[in-house]
Structure formats: C-alpha cells, structure tokens
GROMACS .gro file of C-alpha atoms in nm:
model
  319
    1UNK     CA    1   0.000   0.000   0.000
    2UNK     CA    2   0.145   0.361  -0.098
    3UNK     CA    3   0.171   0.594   0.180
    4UNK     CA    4  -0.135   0.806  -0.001
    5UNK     CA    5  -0.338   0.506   0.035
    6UNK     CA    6  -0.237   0.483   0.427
    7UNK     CA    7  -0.321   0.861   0.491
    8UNK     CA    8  -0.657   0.804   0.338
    9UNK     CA    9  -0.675   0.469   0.528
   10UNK     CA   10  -0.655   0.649   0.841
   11UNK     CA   11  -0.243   0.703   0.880
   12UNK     CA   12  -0.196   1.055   0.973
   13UNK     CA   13   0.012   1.287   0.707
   14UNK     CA   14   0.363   1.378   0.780
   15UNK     CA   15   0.474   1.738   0.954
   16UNK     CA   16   0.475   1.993   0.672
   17UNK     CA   17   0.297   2.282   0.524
   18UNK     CA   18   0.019   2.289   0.268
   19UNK     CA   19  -0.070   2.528  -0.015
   20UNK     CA   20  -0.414   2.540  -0.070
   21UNK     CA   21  -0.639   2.736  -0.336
   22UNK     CA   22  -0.932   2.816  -0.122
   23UNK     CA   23  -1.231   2.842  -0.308
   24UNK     CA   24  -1.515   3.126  -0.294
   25UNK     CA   25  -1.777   3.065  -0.018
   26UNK     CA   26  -1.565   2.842   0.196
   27UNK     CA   27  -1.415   2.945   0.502
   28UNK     CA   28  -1.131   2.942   0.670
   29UNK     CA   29  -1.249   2.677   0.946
   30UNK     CA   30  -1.386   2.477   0.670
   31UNK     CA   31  -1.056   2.418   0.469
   32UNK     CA   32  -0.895   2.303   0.793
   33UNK     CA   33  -1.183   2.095   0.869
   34UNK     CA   34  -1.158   1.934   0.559
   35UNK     CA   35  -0.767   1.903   0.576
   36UNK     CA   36  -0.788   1.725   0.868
   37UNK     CA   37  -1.009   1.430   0.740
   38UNK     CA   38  -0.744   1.412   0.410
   39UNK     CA   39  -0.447   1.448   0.614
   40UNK     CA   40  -0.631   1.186   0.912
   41UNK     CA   41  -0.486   1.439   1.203
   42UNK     CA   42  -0.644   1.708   1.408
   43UNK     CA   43  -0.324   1.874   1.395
   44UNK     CA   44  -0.420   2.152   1.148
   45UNK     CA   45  -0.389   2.528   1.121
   46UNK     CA   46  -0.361   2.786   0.914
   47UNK     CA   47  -0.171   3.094   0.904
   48UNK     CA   48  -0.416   3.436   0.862
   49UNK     CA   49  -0.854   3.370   0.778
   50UNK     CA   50  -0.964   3.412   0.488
   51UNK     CA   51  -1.322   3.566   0.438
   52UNK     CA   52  -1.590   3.321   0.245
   53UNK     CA   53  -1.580   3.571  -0.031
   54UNK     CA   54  -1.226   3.545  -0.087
   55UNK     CA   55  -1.032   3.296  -0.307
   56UNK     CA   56  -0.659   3.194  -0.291
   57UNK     CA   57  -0.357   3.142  -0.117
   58UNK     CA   58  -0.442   3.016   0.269
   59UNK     CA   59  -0.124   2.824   0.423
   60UNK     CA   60  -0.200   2.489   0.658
   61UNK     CA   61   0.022   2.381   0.878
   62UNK     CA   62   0.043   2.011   0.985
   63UNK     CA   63   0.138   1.824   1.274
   64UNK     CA   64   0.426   1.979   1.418
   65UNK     CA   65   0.493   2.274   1.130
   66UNK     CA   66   0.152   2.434   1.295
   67UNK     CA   67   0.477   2.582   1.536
   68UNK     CA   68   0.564   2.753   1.183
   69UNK     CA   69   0.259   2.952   1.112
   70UNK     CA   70   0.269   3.206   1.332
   71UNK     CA   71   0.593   3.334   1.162
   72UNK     CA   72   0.411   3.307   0.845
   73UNK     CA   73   0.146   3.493   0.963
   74UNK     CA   74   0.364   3.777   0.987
   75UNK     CA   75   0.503   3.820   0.610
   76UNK     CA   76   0.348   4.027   0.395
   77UNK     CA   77   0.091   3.984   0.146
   78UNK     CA   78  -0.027   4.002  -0.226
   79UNK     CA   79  -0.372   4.063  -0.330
   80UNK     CA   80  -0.573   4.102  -0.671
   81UNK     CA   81  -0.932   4.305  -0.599
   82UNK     CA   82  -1.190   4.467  -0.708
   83UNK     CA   83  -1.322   4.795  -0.572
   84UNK     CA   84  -1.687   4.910  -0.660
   85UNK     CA   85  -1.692   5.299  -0.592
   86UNK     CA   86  -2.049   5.400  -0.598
   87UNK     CA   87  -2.185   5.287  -0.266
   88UNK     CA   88  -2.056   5.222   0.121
   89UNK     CA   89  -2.192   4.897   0.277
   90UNK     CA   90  -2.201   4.757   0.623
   91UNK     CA   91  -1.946   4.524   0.550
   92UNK     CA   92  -1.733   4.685   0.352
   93UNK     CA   93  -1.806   4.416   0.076
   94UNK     CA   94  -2.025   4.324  -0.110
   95UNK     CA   95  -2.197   4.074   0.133
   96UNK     CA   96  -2.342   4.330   0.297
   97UNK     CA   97  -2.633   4.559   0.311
   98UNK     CA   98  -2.601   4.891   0.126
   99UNK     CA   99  -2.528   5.229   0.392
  100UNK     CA  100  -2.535   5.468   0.078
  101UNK     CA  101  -2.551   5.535  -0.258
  102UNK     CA  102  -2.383   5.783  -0.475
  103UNK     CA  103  -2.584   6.004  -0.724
  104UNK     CA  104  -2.507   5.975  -1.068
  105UNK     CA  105  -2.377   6.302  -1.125
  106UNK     CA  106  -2.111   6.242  -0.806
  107UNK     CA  107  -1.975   5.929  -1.001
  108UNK     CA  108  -1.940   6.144  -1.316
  109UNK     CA  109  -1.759   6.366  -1.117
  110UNK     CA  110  -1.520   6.101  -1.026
  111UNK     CA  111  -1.180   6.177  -1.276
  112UNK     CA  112  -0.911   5.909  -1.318
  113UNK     CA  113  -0.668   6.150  -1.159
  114UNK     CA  114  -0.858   6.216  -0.780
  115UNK     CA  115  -0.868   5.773  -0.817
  116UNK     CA  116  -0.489   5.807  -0.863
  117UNK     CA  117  -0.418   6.069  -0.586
  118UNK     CA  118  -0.626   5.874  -0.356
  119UNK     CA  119  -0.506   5.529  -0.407
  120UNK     CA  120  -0.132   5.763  -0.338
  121UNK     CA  121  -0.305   5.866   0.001
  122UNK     CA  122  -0.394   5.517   0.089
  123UNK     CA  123   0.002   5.371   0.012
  124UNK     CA  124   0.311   5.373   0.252
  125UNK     CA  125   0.243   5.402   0.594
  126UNK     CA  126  -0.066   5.453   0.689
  127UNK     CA  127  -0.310   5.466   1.003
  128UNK     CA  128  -0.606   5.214   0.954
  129UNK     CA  129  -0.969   5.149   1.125
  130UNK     CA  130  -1.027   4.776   1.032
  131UNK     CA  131  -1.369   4.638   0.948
  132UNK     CA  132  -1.631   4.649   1.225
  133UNK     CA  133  -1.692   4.281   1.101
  134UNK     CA  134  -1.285   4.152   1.112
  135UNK     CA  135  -1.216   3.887   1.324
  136UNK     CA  136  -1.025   4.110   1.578
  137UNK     CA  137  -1.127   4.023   1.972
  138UNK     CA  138  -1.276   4.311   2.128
  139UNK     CA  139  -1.262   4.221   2.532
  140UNK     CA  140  -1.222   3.845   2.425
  141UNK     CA  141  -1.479   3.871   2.137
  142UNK     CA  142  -1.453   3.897   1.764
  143UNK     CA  143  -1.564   4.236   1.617
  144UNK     CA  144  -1.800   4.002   1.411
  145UNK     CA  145  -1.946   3.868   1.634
  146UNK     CA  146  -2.037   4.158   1.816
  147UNK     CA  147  -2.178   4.316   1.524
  148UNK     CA  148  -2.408   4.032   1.466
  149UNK     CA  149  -2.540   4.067   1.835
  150UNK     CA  150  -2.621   4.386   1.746
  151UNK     CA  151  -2.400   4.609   1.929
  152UNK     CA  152  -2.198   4.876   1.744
  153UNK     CA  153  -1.818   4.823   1.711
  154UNK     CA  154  -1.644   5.097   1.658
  155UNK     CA  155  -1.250   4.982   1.596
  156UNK     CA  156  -0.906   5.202   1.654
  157UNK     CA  157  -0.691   5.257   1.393
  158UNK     CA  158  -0.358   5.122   1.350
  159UNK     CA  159  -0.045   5.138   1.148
  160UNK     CA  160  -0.003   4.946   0.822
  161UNK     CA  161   0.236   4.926   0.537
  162UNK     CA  162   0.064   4.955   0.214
  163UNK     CA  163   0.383   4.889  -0.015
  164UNK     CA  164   0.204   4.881  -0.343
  165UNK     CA  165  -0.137   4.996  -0.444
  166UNK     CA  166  -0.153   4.969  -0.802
  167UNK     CA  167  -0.454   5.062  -1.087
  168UNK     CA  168  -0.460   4.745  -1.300
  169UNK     CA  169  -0.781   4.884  -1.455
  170UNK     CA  170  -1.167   5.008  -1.466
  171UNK     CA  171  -1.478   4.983  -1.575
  172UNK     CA  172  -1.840   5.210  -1.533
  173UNK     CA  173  -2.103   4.919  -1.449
  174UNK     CA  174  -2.467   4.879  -1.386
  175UNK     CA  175  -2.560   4.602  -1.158
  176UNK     CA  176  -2.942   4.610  -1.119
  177UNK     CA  177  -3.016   4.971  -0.992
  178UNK     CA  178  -2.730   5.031  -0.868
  179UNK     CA  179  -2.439   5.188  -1.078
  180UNK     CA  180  -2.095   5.201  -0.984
  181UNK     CA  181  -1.710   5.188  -1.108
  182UNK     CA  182  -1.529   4.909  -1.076
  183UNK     CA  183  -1.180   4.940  -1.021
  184UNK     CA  184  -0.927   4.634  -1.061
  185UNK     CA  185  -0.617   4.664  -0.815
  186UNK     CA  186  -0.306   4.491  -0.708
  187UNK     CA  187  -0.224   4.530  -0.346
  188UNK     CA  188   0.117   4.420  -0.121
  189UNK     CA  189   0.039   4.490   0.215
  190UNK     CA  190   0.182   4.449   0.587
  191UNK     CA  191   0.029   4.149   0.812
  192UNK     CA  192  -0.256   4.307   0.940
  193UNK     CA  193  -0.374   4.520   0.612
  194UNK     CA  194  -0.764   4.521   0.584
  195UNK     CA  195  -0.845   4.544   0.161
  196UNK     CA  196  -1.208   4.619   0.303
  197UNK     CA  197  -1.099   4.896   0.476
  198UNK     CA  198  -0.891   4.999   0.177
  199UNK     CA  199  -1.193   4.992  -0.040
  200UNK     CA  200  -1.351   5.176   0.237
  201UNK     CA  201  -1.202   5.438   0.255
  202UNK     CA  202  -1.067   5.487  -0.106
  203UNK     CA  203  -1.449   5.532  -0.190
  204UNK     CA  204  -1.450   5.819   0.079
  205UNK     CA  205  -1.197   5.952   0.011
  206UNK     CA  206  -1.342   6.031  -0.312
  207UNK     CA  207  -1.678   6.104  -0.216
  208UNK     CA  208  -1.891   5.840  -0.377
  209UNK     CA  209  -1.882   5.554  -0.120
  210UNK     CA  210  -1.700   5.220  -0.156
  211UNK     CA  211  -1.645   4.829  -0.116
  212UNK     CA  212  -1.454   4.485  -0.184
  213UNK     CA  213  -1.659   4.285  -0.492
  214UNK     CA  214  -1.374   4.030  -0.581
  215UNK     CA  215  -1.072   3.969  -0.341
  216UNK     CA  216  -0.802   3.689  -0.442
  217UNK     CA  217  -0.494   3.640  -0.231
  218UNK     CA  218  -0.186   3.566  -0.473
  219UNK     CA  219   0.079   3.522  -0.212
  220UNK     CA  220   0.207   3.519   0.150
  221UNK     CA  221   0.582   3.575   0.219
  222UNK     CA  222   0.755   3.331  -0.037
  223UNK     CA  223   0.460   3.121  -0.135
  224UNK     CA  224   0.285   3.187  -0.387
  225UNK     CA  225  -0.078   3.082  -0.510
  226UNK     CA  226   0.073   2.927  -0.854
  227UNK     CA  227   0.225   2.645  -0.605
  228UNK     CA  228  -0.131   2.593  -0.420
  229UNK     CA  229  -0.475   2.318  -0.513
  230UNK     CA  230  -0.798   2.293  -0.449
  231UNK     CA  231  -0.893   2.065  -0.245
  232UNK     CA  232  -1.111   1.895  -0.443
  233UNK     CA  233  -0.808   1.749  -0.594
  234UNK     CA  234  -0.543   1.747  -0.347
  235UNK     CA  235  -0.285   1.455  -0.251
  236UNK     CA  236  -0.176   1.569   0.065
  237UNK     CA  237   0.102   1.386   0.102
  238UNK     CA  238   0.226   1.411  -0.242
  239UNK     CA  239   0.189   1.885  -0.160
  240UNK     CA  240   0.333   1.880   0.168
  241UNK     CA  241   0.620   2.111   0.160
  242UNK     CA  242   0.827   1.949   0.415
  243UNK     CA  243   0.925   2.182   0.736
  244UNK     CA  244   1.314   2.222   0.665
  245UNK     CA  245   1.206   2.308   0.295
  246UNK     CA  246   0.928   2.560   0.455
  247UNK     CA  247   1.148   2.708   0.705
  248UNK     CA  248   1.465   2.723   0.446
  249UNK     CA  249   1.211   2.959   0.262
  250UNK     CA  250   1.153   3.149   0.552
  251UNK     CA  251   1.443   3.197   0.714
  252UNK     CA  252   1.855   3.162   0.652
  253UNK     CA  253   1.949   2.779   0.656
  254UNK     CA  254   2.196   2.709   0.924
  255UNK     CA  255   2.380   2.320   0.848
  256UNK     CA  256   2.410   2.161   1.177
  257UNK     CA  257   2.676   1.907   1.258
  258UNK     CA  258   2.568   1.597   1.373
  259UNK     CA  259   2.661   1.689   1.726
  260UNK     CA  260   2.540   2.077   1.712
  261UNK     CA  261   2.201   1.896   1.642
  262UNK     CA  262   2.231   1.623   1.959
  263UNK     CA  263   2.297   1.947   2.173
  264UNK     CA  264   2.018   2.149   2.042
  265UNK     CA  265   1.736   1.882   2.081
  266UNK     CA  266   1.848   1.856   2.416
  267UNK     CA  267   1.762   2.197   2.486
  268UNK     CA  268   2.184   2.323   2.488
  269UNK     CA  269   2.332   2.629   2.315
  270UNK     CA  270   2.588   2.592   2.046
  271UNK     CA  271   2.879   2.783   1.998
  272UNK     CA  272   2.963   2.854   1.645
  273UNK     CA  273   3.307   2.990   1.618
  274UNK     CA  274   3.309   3.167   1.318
  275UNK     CA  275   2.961   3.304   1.356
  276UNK     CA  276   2.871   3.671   1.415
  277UNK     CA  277   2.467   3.820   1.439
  278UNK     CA  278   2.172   3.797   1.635
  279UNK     CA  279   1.812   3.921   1.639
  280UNK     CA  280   1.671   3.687   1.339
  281UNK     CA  281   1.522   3.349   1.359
  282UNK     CA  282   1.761   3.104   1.154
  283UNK     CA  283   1.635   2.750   1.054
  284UNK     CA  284   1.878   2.506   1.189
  285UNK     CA  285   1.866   2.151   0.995
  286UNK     CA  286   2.028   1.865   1.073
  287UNK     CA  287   2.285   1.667   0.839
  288UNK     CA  288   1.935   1.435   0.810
  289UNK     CA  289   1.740   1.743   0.654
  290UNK     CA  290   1.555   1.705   0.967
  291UNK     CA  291   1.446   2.110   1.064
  292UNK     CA  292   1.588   2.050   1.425
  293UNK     CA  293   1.479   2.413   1.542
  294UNK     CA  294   1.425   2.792   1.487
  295UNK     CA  295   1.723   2.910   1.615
  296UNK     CA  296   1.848   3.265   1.775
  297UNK     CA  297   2.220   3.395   1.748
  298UNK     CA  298   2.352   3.616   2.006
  299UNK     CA  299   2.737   3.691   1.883
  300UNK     CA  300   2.881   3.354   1.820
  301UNK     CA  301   2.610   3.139   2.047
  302UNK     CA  302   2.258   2.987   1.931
  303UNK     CA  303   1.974   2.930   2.101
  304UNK     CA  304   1.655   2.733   2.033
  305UNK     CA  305   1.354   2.979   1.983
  306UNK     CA  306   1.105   2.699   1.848
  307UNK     CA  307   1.220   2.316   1.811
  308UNK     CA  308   1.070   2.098   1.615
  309UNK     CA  309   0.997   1.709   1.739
  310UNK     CA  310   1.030   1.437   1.433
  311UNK     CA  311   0.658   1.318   1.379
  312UNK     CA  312   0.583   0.933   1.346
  313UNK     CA  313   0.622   0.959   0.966
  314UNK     CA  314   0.997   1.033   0.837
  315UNK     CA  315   0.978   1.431   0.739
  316UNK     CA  316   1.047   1.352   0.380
  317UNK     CA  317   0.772   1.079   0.263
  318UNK     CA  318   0.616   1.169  -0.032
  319UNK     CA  319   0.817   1.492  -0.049
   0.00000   0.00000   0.00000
C-alpha cells in the first residue's frame, strides 16, 4: 500500500505545510476541517482567515509545522481586488447591506486623476480602522461577532504598510439599480492590512462611497498561489512542503553538525566559532534534513527559539 493510500486509510500525514487554493464561499475553518479528514490528524492550522468571499492562497500547517505559522502569519501579502466605488456597505463588501448610494452626477464627477491621488493617500504608511466585522477580539470577542449581536463596534486605527497599491484597470457598471465603477487593483500589504478597509475608505476619500466585490490572495511571504490546489483534488502527502524546505524559505538555513544537532534537541546552546549576528530566527537543519529548530544567534552562540519534534512519519515521505 502507498503511503497516499495509508493517509486516506486512516495514517496521519507527515509534519509539513500545505498550499491550498481556497475556493469562494468556503471558510477558513472549513478548509482546515476538511484538511484534517485528508491528512487523518487534528493537527491543522492555518496561518491568517480568509473571508468566504475570498479565493486563494491560505497556508495549513500540519502536525508539528503548525509551530511555523505564526511566523508566516507575519510576512506580507499580495492581493488582486476589485473595488466598486459607488456605494458604502455595512461590511465593507459586497456581502453586505447597502449604507449609501452615490448620485449619478457624483460618479461622473469622479476623474481618473482624484482615483490616482487617492489610491497615493492610501500607500506607505498609513493609520487604519479595520472592518467592524474583522475577526479582531474586542474584550475576548470577535468584532464580528459583536456586530451580529447587534451592538456597534467601533475599531481604533492602526499602522499598516501599504507597499504597493496599483490601478490594473476600470470599468463604469450597472448592476441592477445600482451603478458604480469598478476598479481592478493589485495590493502588497503588511500582516494586518484590511483590503475592506482599503476599499472603504478609497471610496470616501473620493466622495462616492466604496467596497470589496472580488478579493483573491496571490501570495504570502515566499509562497505563492501558482504552487497551491484545491482541495477537491489534493494529494496531501504528495503537496506537503516538508518543514526544513518551509522554514529554508523562511528563514537563513543554518547546516548543523551531527553533534550541534544532539545538543540542540536537548535543549543546549551551540557555539559557532566563526559566527557573528543575532536578532533573526535562523532554521537550523540537521545533516538528516531534519528542521531540528528555529534558532536565535547572540554573537557567536545559538539558542533554540522553536524546536521541532520528528513526527511518526519520516519528514520527507512523499516529499
């Protein structure tokens, strides 16, 4: 029996992470849930939500290289959307009901230019009220779920990095009643970024109102989308991107001697003679390939910041 045929038999997947196209309506929750029965292990997460609207890139971690994605959820991100200026809903997309509408004559006022000096306005460094409907806790409860209770969630802004915020294209559209211009963007953001909000408040900015229609996430950090699958056709085994590989991406590689190894999975420092830095995670793998450890430098010692246990099935099957 191949080793796919024992993962769907009920032997759990090996540690690794998983690229997976997320399709529209799904959510987050739901592509781990479904992970979980493919990969026969509860051990499944994934590294920033995705809303059911959305489409692309969400990263799974499994078995032990869950310990990874919280230093994935950190990278930045890349984005293809599409803004509708024309009218401000509750959600700031277009799942939700509609605040206001601009008049017709407001969105013929609307000049390519003022789009192009306010997308400027909305790139670099910039302060940033999420969604009322984000998934951020407010006194140990999501925004969301607040909002669906009823109550009125007002959010404080914080700092972002928009790095690009880039015009692909646009389009005048009627959809029903409603009219509207549709604007196609590509956005690389900080961790953190809310497109929403950016749609938000790029359709204020101009005076006509504005939300998310289409939102497709085309990479985190160093993976990209073109490497993910749907799940409808997804080998597990055969996709996992084993951890060393992962964290290799991630971080520098640091080639452990076989002894350097020993000493760090017993919870020891290393001293590296001629090694100078300090500050940066480093992914330390053993002369096995086995990813040993996140490691920290401080001058010419290391430290283990995260290690990383071998899981019941070698690192490498199916790799």
């Amino acid at each position: 029996m191949s080793l796919t045929e024992g993962v769907l038999a009920g032997t759990p997947a090996p540690s690794g992470i998983l690229l997976v196209d997320k399709p529209e309506g799904w959510t987050s929750h739901d592509v781990v849930a479904r992970t979980r029965r493919l990969a026969a292990t509860r051990k499944v997460g994934h590294a920033g939500t995705l809303d059911p609207m959305a489409t692309g890139l969400l990263i799974l971690g499994i078995q032990s290289s869950t310990r990874l994605l919280t230093y994935i959820v950190g990278t930045d991100k890349e984005y293809l959307a599409t803004i509708r200026l024309g009218a401000s809903t509750t959600t700031d997309d277009a799942e939700g009901e509609i605040l206001s509408e601009a008049a017709a004559a407001a969105l013929d006022a609307v000049q390519p230019d003022a789009v192009l000096a306010a997308i400027a306005d909305l790139t670099g460094e910039i302060e940033q009220v999420p969604s009322s409907v984000s998934a951020i806790k407010v006194d140990g409860k999501r925004a969301y779920a607040r909002v669906r209770a009823g109550e009125e969630v007002v959010l404080p802004a914080r700092p972002v990095t928009v790095s690009t915020f880039e015009l692909l294209g646009s389009e005048r559209v009627v959809d029903g009643l409603l009219a509207g211009i549709d604007l196609d963007v590509r956005v690389v953001c900080s961790s953190g970024t809310y497109i929403r909000s950016l749609a938000r408040d790029l359709g204020a900015a101009l005076g006509v109102g504005g939300h998310l229609t289409r939102l497709r996430r085309t990479r985190v950090g160093p993976f990209d989308v073109a490497d993910a699958r749907p799940l409808e056709d997804m080998d597990v085994v055969a996709r996992i991107i084993p951890p060393a590989d992962a964290a290799a991406r991630l971080f520098e590689r640091f080639d452990l001697t076989e002894q350097q190894a020993l000493d760090l999975g017993h919870g020891k420092r290393i001293h590296v003679p001629d090694r100078e830095g300090g500050g940066e995670p480093v992914a330390a793998i053993a002369p096995t390939g086995h990813l040993v450890g996140l490691i920290e430098f401080h001058g010419k010692e290391a430290r283990t910041l995260v290690n990383f246990p071998a899981d019941e099935i070698a690192e490498g099957a199916g790799a």
